[in-house]
Structure formats: C-alpha cells, structure tokens
PDB file of C-alpha atoms in Angstrom:
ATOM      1  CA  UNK A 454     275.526 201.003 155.165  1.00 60.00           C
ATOM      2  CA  UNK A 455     276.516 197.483 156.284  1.00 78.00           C
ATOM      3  CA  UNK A 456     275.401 195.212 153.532  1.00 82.00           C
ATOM      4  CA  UNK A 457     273.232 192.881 155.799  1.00 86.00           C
ATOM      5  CA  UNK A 458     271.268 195.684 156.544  1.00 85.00           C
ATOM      6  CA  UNK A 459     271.575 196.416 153.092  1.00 86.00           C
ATOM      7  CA  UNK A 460     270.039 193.205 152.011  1.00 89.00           C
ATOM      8  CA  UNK A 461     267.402 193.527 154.586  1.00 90.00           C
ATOM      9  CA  UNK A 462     266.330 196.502 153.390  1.00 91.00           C
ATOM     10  CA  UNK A 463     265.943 195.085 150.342  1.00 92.00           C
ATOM     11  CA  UNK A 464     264.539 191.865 151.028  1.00 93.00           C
ATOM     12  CA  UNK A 465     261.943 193.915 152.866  1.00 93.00           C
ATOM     13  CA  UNK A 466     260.931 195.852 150.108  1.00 94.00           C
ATOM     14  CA  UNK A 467     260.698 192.891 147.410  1.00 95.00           C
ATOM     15  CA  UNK A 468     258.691 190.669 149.665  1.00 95.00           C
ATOM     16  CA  UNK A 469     256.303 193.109 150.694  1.00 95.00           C
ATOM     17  CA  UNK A 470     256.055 194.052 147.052  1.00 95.00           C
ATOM     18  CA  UNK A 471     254.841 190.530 146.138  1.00 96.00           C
ATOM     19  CA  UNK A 472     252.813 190.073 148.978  1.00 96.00           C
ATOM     20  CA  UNK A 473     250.930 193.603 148.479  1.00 94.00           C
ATOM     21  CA  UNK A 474     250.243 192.709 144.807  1.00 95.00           C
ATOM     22  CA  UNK A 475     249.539 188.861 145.064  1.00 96.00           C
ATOM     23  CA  UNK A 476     247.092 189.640 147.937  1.00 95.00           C
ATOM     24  CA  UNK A 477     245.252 192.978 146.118  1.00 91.00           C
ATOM     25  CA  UNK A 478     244.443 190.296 142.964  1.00 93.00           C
ATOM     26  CA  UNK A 479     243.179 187.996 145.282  1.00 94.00           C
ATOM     27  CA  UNK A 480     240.860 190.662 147.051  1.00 94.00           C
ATOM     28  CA  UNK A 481     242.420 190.046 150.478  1.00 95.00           C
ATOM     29  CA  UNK A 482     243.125 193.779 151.725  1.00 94.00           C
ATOM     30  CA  UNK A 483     243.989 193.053 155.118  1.00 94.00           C
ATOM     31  CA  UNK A 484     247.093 190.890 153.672  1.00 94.00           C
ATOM     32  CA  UNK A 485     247.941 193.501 151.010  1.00 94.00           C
ATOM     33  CA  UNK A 486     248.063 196.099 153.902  1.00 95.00           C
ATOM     34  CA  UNK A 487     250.454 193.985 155.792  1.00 95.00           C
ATOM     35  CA  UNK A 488     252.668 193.585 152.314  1.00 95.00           C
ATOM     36  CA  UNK A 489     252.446 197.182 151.878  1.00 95.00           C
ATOM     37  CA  UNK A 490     253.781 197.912 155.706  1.00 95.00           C
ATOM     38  CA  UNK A 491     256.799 195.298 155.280  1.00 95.00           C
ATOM     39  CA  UNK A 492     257.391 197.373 151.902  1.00 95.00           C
ATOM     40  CA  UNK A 493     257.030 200.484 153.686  1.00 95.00           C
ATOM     41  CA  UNK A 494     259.649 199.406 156.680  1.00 95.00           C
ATOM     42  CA  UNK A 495     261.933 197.815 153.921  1.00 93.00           C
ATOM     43  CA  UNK A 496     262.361 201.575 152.565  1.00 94.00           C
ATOM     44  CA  UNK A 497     262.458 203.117 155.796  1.00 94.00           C
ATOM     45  CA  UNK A 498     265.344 201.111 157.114  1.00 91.00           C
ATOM     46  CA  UNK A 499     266.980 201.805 153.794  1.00 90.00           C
ATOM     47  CA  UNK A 500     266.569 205.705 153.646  1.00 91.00           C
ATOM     48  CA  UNK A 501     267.924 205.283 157.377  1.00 88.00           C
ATOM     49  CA  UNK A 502     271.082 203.206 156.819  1.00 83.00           C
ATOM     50  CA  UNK A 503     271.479 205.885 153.981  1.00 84.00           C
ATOM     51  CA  UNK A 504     271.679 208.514 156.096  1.00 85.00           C
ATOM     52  CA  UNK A 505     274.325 207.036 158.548  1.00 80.00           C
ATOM     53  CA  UNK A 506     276.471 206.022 155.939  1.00 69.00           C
ATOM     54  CA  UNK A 507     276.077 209.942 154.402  1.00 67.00           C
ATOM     55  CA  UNK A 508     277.176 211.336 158.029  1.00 68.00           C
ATOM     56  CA  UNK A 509     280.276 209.505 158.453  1.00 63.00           C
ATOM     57  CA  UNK A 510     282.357 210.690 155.455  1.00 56.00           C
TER      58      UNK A 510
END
C-alpha cells in the first residue's frame, strides 16, 4: 500500500466522519449522507490497497 494512498484512505475516512456527525446534530441529512459516502469510499479504497499489498508477497 503506497502511503499516499494510504493517507487518502485515511483522510477519507476522518473527514467524512466529521462531516456525517457535525451534519446529523445539525439535522441536515442530505450532508450527513454525503459524509457518510466519503467515509464509506475512504474504507473502500483502504480494504482495496490492502488487498494489493496482501497479493504481492
């Protein structure tokens, strides 16, 4: 797993985190649904980095 993808990943998953959260207390669900796909892609793109790294040793 290069670690800029790496840090995407992450980045991804922490900001969508926050945004999901901040804009559920705030009663805006169409923003929290956008936080929770960024979340969502964050973890995707790290479960698939994960997996190339597992195939080439």
């Amino acid at each position: 797993m290069s670690a800029g993808e790496k840090a995407k990943a992450k980045a991804e998953q922490v900001v969508g985190k926050a945004v999901r959260k901040a804009a559920h207390a705030m009663g805006q669900e169409t923003t929290a649904a956008k936080g929770a796909a960024l979340e969502a892609r964050g973890k995707a793109r790290d479960t698939k980095e994960r997996a190339k790294g597992s195939f080439r040793h």
